[in-house]
JSON list of C-alpha atoms in Angstrom, two decimals:
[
{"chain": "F", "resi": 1, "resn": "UNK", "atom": "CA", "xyz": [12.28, 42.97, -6.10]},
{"chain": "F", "resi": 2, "resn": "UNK", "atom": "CA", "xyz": [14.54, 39.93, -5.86]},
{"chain": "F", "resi": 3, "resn": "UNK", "atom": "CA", "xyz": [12.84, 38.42, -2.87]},
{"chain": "F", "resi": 4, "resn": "UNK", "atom": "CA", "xyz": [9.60, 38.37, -4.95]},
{"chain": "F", "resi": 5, "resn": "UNK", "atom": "CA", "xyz": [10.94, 36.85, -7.73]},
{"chain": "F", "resi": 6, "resn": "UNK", "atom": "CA", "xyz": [12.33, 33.83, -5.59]},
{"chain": "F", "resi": 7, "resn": "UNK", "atom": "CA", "xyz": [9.28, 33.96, -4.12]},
{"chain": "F", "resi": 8, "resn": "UNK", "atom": "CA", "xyz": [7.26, 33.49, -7.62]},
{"chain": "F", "resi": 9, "resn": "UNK", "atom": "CA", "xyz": [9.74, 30.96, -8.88]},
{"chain": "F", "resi": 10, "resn": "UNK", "atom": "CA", "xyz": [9.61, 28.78, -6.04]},
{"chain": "F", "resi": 11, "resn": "UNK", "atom": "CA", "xyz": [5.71, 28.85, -6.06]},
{"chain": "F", "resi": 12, "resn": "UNK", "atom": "CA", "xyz": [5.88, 28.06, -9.76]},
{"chain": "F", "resi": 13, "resn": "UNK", "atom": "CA", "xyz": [7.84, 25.22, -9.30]},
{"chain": "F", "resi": 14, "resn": "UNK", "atom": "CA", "xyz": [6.67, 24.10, -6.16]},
{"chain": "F", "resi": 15, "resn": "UNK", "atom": "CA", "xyz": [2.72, 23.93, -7.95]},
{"chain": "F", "resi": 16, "resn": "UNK", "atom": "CA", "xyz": [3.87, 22.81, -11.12]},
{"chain": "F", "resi": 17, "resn": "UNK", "atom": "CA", "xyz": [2.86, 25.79, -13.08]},
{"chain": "F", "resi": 18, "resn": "UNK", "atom": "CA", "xyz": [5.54, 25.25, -16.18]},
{"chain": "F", "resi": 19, "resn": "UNK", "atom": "CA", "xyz": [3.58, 21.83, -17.14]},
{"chain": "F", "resi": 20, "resn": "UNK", "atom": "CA", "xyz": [0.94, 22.00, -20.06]},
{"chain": "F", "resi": 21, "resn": "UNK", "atom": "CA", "xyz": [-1.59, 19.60, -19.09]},
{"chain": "F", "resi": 22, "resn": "UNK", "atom": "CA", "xyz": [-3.63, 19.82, -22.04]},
{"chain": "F", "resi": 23, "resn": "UNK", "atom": "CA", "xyz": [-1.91, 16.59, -23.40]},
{"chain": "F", "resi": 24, "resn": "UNK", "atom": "CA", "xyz": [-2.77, 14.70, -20.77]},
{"chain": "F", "resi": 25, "resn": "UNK", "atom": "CA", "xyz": [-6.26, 15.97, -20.90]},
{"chain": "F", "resi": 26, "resn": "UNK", "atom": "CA", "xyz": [-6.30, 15.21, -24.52]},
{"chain": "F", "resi": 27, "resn": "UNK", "atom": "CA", "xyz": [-5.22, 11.18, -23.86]},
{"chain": "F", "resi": 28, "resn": "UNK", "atom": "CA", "xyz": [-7.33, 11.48, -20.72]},
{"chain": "F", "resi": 29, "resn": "UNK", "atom": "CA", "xyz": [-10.78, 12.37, -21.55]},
{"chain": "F", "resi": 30, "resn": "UNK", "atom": "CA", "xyz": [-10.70, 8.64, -23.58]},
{"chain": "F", "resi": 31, "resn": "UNK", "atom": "CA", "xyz": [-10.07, 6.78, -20.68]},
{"chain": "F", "resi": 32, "resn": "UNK", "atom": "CA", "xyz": [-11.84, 4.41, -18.96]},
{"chain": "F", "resi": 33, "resn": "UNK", "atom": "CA", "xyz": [-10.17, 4.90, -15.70]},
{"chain": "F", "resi": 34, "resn": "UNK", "atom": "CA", "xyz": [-8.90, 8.78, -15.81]},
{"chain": "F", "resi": 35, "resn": "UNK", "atom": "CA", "xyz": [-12.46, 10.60, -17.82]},
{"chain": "F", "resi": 36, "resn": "UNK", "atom": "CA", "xyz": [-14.42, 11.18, -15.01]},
{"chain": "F", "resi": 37, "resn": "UNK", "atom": "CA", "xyz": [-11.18, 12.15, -12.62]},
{"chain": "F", "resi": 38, "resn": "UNK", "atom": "CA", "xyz": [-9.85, 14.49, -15.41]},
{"chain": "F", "resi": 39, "resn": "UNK", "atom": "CA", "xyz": [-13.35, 16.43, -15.43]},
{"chain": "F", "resi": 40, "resn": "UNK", "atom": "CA", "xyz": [-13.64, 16.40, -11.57]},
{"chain": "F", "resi": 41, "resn": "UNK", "atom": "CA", "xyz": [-10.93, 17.49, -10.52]},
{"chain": "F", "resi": 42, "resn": "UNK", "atom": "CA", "xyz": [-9.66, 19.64, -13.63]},
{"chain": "F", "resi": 43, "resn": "UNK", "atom": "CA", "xyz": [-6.69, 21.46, -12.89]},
{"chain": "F", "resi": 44, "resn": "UNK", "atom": "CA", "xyz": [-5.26, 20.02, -10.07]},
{"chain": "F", "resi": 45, "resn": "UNK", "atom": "CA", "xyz": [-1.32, 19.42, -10.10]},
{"chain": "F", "resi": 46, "resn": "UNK", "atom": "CA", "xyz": [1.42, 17.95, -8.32]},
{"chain": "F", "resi": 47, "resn": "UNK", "atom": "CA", "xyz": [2.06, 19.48, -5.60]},
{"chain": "F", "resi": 48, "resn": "UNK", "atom": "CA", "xyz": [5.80, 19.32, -5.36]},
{"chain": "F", "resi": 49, "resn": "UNK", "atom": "CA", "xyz": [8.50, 18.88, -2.82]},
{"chain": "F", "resi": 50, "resn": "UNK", "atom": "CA", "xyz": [11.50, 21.14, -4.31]},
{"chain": "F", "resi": 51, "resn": "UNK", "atom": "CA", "xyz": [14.17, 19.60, -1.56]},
{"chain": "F", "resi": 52, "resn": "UNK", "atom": "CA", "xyz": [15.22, 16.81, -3.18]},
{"chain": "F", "resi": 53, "resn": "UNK", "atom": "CA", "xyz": [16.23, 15.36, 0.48]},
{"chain": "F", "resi": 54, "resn": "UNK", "atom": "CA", "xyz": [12.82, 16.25, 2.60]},
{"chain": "F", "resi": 55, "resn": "UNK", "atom": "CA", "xyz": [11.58, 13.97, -0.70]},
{"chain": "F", "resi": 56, "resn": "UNK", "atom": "CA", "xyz": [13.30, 11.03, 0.05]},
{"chain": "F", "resi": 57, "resn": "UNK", "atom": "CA", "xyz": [13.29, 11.23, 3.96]},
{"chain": "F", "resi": 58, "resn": "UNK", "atom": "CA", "xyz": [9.31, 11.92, 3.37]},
{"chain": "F", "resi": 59, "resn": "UNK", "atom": "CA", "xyz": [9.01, 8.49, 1.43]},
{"chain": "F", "resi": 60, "resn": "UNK", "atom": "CA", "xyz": [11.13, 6.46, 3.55]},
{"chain": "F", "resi": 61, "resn": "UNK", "atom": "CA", "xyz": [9.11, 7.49, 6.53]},
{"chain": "F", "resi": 62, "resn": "UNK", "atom": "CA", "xyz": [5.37, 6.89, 4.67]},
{"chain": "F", "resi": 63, "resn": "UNK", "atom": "CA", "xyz": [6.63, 3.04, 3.74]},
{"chain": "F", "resi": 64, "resn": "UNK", "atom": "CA", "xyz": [4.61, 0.50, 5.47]},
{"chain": "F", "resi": 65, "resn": "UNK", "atom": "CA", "xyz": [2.56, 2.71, 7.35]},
{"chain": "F", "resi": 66, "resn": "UNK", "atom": "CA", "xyz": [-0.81, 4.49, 7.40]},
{"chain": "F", "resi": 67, "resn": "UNK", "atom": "CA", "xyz": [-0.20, 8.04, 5.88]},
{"chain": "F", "resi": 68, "resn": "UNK", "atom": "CA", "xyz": [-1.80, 9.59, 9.16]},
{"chain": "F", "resi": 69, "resn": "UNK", "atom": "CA", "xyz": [1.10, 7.91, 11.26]},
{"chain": "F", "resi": 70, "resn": "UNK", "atom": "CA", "xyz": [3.86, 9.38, 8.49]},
{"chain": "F", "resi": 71, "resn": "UNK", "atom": "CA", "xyz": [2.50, 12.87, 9.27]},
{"chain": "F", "resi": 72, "resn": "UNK", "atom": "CA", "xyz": [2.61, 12.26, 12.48]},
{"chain": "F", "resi": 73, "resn": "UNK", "atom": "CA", "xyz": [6.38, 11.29, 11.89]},
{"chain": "F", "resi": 74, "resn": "UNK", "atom": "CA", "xyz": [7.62, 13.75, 9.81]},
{"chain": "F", "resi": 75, "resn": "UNK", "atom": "CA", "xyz": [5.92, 16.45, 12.39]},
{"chain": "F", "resi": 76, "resn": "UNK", "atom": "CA", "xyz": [7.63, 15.37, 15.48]},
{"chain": "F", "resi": 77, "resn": "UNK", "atom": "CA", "xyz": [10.80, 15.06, 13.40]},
{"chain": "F", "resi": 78, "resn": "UNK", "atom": "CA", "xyz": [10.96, 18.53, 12.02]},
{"chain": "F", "resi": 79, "resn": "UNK", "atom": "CA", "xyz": [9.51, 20.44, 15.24]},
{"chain": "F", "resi": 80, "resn": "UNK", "atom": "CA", "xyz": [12.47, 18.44, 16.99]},
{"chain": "F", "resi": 81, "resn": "UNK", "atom": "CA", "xyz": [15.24, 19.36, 14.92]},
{"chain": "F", "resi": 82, "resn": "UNK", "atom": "CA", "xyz": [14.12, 21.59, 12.01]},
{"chain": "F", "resi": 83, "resn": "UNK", "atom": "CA", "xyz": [15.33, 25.59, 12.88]},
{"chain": "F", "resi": 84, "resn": "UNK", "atom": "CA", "xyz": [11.79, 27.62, 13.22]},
{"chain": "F", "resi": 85, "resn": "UNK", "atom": "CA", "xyz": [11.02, 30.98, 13.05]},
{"chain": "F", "resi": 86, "resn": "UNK", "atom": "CA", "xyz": [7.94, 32.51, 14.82]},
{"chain": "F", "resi": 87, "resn": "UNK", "atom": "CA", "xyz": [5.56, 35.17, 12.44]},
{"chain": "F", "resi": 88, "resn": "UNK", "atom": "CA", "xyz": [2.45, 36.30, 14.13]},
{"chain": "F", "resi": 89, "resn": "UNK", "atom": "CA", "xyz": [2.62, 34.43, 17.08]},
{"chain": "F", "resi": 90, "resn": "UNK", "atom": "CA", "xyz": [2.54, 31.36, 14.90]},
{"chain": "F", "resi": 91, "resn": "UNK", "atom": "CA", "xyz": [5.72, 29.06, 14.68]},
{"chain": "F", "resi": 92, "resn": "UNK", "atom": "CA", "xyz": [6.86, 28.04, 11.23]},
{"chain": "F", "resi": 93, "resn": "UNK", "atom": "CA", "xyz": [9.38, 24.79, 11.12]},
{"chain": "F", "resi": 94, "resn": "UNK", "atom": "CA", "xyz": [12.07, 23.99, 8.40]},
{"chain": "F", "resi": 95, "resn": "UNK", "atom": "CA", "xyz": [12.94, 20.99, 7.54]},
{"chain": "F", "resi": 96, "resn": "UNK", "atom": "CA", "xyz": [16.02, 20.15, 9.01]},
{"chain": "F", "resi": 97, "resn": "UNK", "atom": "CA", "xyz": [18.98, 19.52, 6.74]},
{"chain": "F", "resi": 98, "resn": "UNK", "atom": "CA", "xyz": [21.26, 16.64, 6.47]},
{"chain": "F", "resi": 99, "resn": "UNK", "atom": "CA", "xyz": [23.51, 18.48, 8.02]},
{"chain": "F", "resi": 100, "resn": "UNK", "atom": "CA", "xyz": [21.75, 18.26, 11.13]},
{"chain": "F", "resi": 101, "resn": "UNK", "atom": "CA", "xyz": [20.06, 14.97, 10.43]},
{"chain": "F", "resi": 102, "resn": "UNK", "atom": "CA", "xyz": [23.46, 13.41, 9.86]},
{"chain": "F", "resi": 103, "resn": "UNK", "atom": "CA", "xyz": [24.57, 13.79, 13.54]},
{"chain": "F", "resi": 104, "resn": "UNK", "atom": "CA", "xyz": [21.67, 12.31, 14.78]},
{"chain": "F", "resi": 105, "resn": "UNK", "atom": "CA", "xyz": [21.20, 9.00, 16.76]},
{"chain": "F", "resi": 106, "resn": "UNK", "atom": "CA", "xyz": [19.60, 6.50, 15.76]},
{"chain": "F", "resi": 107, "resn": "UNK", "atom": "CA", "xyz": [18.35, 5.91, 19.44]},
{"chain": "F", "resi": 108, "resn": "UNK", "atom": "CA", "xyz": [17.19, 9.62, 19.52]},
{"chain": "F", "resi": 109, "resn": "UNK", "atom": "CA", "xyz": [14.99, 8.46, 16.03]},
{"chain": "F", "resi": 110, "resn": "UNK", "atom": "CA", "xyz": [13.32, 5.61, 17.85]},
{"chain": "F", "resi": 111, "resn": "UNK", "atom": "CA", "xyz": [12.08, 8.18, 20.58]},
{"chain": "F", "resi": 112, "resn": "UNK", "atom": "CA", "xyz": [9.97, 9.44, 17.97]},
{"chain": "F", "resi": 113, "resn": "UNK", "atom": "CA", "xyz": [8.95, 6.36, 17.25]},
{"chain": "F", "resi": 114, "resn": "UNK", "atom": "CA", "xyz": [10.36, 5.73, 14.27]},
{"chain": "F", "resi": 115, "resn": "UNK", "atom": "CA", "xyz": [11.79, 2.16, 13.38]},
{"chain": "F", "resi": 116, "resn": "UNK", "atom": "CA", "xyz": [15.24, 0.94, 13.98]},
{"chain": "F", "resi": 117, "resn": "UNK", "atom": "CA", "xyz": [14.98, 0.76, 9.78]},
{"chain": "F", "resi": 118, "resn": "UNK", "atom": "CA", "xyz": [13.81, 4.26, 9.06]},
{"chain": "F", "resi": 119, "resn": "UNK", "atom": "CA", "xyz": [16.01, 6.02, 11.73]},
{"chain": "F", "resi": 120, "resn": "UNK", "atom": "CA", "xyz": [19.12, 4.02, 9.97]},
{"chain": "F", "resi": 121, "resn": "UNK", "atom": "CA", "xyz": [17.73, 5.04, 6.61]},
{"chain": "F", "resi": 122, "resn": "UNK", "atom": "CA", "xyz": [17.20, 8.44, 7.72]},
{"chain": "F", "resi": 123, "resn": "UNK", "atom": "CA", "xyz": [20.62, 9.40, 9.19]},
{"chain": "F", "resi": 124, "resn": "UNK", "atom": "CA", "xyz": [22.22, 7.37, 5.83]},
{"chain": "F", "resi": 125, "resn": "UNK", "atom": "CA", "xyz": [20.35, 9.80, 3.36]},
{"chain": "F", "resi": 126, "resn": "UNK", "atom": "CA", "xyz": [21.60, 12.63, 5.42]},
{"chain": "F", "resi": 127, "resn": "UNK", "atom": "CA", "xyz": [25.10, 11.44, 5.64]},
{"chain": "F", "resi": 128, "resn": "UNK", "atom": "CA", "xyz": [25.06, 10.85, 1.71]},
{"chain": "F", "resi": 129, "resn": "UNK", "atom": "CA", "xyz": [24.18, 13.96, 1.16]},
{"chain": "F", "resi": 130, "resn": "UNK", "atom": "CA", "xyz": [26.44, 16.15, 3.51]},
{"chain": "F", "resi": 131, "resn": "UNK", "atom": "CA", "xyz": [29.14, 13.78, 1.34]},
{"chain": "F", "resi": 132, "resn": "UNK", "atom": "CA", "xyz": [28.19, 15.43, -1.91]},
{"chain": "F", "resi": 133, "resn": "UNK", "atom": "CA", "xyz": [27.65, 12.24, -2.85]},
{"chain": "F", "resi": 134, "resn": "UNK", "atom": "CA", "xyz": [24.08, 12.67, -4.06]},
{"chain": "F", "resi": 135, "resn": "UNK", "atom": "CA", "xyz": [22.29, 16.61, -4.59]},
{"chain": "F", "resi": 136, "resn": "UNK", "atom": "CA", "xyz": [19.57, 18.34, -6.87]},
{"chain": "F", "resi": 137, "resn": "UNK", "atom": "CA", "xyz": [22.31, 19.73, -8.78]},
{"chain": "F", "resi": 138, "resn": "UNK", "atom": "CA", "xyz": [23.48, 16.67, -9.52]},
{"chain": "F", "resi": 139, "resn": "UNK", "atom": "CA", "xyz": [20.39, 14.83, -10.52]},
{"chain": "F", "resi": 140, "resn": "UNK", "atom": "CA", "xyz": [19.83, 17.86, -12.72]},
{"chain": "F", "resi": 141, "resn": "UNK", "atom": "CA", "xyz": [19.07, 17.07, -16.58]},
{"chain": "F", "resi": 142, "resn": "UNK", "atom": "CA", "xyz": [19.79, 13.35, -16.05]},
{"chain": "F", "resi": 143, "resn": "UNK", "atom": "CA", "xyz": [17.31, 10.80, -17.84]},
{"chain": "F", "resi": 144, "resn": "UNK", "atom": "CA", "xyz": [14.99, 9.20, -15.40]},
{"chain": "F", "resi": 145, "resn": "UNK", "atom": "CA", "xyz": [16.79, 6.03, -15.58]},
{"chain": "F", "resi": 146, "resn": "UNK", "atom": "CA", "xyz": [20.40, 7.40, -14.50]},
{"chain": "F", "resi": 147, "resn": "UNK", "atom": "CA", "xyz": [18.22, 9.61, -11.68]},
{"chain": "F", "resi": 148, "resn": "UNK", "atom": "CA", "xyz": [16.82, 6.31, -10.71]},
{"chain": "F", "resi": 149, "resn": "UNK", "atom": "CA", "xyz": [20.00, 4.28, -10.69]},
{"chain": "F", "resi": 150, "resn": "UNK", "atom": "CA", "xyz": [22.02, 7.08, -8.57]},
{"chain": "F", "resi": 151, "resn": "UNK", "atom": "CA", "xyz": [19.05, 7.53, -6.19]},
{"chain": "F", "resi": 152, "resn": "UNK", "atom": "CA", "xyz": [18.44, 3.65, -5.74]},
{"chain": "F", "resi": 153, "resn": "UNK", "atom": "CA", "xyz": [22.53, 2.79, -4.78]},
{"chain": "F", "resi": 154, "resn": "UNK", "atom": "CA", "xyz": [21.10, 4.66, -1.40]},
{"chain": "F", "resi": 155, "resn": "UNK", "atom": "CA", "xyz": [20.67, 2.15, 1.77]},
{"chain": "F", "resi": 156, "resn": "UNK", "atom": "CA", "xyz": [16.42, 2.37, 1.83]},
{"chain": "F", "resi": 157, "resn": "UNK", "atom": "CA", "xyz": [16.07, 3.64, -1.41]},
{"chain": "F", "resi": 158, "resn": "UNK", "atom": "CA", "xyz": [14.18, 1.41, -3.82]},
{"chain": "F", "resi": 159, "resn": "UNK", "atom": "CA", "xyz": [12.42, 1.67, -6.71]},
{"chain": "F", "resi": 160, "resn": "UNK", "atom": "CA", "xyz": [9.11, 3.03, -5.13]},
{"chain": "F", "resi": 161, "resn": "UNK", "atom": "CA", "xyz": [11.22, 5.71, -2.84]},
{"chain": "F", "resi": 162, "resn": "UNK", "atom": "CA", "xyz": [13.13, 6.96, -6.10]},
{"chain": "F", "resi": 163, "resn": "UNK", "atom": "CA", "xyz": [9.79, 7.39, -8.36]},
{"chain": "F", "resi": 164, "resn": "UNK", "atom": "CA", "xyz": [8.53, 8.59, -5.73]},
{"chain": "F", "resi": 165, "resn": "UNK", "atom": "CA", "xyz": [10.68, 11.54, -5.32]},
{"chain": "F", "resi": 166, "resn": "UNK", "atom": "CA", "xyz": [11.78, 12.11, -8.90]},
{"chain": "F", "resi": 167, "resn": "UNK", "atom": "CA", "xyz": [8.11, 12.69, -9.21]},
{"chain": "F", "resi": 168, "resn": "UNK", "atom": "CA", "xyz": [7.62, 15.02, -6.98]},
{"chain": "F", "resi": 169, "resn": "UNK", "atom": "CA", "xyz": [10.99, 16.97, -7.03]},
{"chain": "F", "resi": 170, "resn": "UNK", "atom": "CA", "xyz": [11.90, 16.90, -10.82]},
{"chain": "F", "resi": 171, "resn": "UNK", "atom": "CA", "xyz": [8.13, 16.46, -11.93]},
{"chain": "F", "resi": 172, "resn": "UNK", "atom": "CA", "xyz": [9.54, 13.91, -14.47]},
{"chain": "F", "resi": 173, "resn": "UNK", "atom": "CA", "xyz": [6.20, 12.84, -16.29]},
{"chain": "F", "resi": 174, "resn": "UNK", "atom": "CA", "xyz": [7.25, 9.54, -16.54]},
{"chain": "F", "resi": 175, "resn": "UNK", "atom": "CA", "xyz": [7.97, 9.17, -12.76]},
{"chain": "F", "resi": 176, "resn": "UNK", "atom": "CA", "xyz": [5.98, 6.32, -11.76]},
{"chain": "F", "resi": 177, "resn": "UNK", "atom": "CA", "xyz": [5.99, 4.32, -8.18]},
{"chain": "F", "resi": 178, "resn": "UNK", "atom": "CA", "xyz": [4.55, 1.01, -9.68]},
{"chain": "F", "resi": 179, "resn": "UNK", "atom": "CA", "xyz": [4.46, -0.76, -6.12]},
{"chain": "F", "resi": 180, "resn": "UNK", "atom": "CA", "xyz": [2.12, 2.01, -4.72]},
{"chain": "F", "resi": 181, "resn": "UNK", "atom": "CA", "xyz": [-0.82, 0.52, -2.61]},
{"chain": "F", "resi": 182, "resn": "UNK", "atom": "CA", "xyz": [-2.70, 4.09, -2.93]},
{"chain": "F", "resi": 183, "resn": "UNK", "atom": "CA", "xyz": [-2.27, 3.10, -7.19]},
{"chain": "F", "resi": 184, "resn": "UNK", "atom": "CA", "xyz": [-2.93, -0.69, -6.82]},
{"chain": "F", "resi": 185, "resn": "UNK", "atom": "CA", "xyz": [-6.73, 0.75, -4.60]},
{"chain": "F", "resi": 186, "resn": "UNK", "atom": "CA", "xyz": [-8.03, 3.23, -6.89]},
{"chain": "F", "resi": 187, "resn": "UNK", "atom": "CA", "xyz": [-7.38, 0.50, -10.11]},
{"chain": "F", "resi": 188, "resn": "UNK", "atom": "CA", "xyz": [-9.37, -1.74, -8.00]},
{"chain": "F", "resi": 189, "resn": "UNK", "atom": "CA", "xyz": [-11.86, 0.37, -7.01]},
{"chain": "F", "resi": 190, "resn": "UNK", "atom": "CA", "xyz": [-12.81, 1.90, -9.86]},
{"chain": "F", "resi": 191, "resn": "UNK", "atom": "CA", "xyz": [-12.27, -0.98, -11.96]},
{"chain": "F", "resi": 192, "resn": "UNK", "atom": "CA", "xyz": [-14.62, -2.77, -9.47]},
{"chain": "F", "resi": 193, "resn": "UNK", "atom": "CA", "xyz": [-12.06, -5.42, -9.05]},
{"chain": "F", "resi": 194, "resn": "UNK", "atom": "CA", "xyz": [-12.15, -8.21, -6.26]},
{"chain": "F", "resi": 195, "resn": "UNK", "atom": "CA", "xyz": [-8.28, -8.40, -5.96]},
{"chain": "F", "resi": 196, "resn": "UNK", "atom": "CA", "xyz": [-5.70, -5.61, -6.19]},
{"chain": "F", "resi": 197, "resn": "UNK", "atom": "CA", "xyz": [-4.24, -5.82, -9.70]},
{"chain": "F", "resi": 198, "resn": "UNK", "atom": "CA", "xyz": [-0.62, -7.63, -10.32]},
{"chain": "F", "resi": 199, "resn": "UNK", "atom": "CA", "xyz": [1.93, -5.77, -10.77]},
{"chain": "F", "resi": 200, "resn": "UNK", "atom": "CA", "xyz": [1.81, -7.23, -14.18]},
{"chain": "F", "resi": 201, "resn": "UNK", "atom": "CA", "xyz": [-1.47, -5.81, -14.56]},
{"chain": "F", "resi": 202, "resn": "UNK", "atom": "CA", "xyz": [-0.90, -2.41, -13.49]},
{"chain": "F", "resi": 203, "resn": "UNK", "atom": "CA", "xyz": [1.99, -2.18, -16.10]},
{"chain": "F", "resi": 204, "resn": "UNK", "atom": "CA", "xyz": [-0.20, -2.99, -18.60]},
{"chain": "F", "resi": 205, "resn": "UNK", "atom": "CA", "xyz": [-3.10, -0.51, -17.68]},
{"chain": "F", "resi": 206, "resn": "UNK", "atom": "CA", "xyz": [-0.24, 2.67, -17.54]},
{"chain": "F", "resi": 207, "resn": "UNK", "atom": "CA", "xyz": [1.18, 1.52, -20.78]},
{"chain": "F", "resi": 208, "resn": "UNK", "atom": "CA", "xyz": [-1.50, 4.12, -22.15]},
{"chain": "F", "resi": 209, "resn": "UNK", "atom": "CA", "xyz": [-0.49, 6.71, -20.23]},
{"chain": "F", "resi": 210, "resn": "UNK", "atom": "CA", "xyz": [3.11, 6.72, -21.71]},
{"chain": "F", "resi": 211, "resn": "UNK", "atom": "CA", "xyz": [4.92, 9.91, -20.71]},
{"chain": "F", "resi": 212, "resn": "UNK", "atom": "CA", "xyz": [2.42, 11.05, -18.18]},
{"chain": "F", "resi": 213, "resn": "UNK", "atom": "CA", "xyz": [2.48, 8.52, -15.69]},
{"chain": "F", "resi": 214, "resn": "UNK", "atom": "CA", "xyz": [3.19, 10.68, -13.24]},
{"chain": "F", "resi": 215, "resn": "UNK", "atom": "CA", "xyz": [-0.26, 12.76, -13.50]},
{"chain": "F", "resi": 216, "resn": "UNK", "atom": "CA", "xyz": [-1.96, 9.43, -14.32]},
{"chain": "F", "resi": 217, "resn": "UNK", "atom": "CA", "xyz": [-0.69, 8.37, -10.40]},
{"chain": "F", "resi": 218, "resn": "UNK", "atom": "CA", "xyz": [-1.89, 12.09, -9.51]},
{"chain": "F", "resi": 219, "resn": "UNK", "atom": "CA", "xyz": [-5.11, 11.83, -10.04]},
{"chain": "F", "resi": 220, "resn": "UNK", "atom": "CA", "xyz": [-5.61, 7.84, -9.12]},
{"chain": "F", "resi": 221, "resn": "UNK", "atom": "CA", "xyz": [-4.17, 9.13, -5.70]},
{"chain": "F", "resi": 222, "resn": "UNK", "atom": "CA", "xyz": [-6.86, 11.77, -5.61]},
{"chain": "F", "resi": 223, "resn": "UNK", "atom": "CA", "xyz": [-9.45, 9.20, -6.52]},
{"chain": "F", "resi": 224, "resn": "UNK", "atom": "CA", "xyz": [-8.85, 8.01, -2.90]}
]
């Protein structure tokens, strides 16, 4: 049926299922820092965000905080204004669109808890997006680099924020948050390091990893 097919290509897209990882593998299983991840946790994929906006609201609400307090967050943020459905008893939230988002306060945001940053950030996305200014569609078959540049003319949306989603949404391979503190901890941990690495540094150790940077952040994440 139709639904099912929707169904299927949403679940292929949202698991990365399309992506032949035996490449990565391949450069993998020779590396110092990625062998032993590659063999332990075989398989595993990026888990995607297909909404290009939940995306970027979801990294502008995980910067500078603990990623327990972001969940917290995004949860009383959707179950406020994200339409729900109830199956089984069980309610099941949306995220809410920027439709929605765009008319809220930024007084209603700080209820939540949110900063007087974030809730500006958060309403701006929305707003920029009911525009037409910035969409999936849009973003669609760009190069990472013009994805990048379109996403970062966004107020809060920097260079971290924009890997961050293009990763996740587009599953461009070369996606790659540089500034990430999760990244910058599992280099120093399992490099045994007594500092985080420079940025400098970190360039240097994912210049191997050329056109998979992306699952090279994957599975230093997981590491954690």
């Amino acid at each position: 049926s139709k639904n099912r097919k929707e169904v299927e290509c949403y679940i292929r897209e949202w698991f990365d299922l399309e992506t032949d990882l035996a490449p990565f593998y391949e450069m993998a299983k020779n590396d110092a820092l990625l062998k032993n991840l590659v063999n332990t946790y075989h398989g595993y994929r990026i888990v995607g965000q297909p909404d290009l906006f939940e995306s970027l609201i979801w990294a502008v609400l995980g910067q500078q905080i603990n990623l327990q307090f972001a969940y917290t967050l995004k949860q009383r943020f959707v179950e406020r204004y994200g339409e729900q459905i109830e199956f089984n008893g069980q309610k099941y939230f949306l995220f809410p669109s920027p439709k929605i988002v765009s008319k809220i306060t930024t007084d209603e945001l700080l209820a939540l808890q949110f900063s007087k940053q974030k809730a500006k950030y958060t309403v701006g996305i929305a707003e920029v997006f009911v525009m037409g200014e910035v969409s999936k569609e849009k973003l669609k078959g760009l190069s990472l680099q013009q994805a990048k540049e379109l996403l970062i003319k966004i107020k809060g949306v920097g260079n971290w924020t924009a890997n961050y989603a293009l990763m996740k949404t587009f599953r461009y391979p070369d996606a790659f948050p540089l500034e990430d503190a999760g990244v910058h901890n599992a280099i120093r941990n399992l490099k045994k390091m007594k500092t985080k690495p420079t940025l400098d540094q970190v360039k240097r150790i994912f210049k191997k990893y050329e056109g998979w940077e992306a699952y090279a952040t994957l599975y230093l994440w997981k590491s954690l």
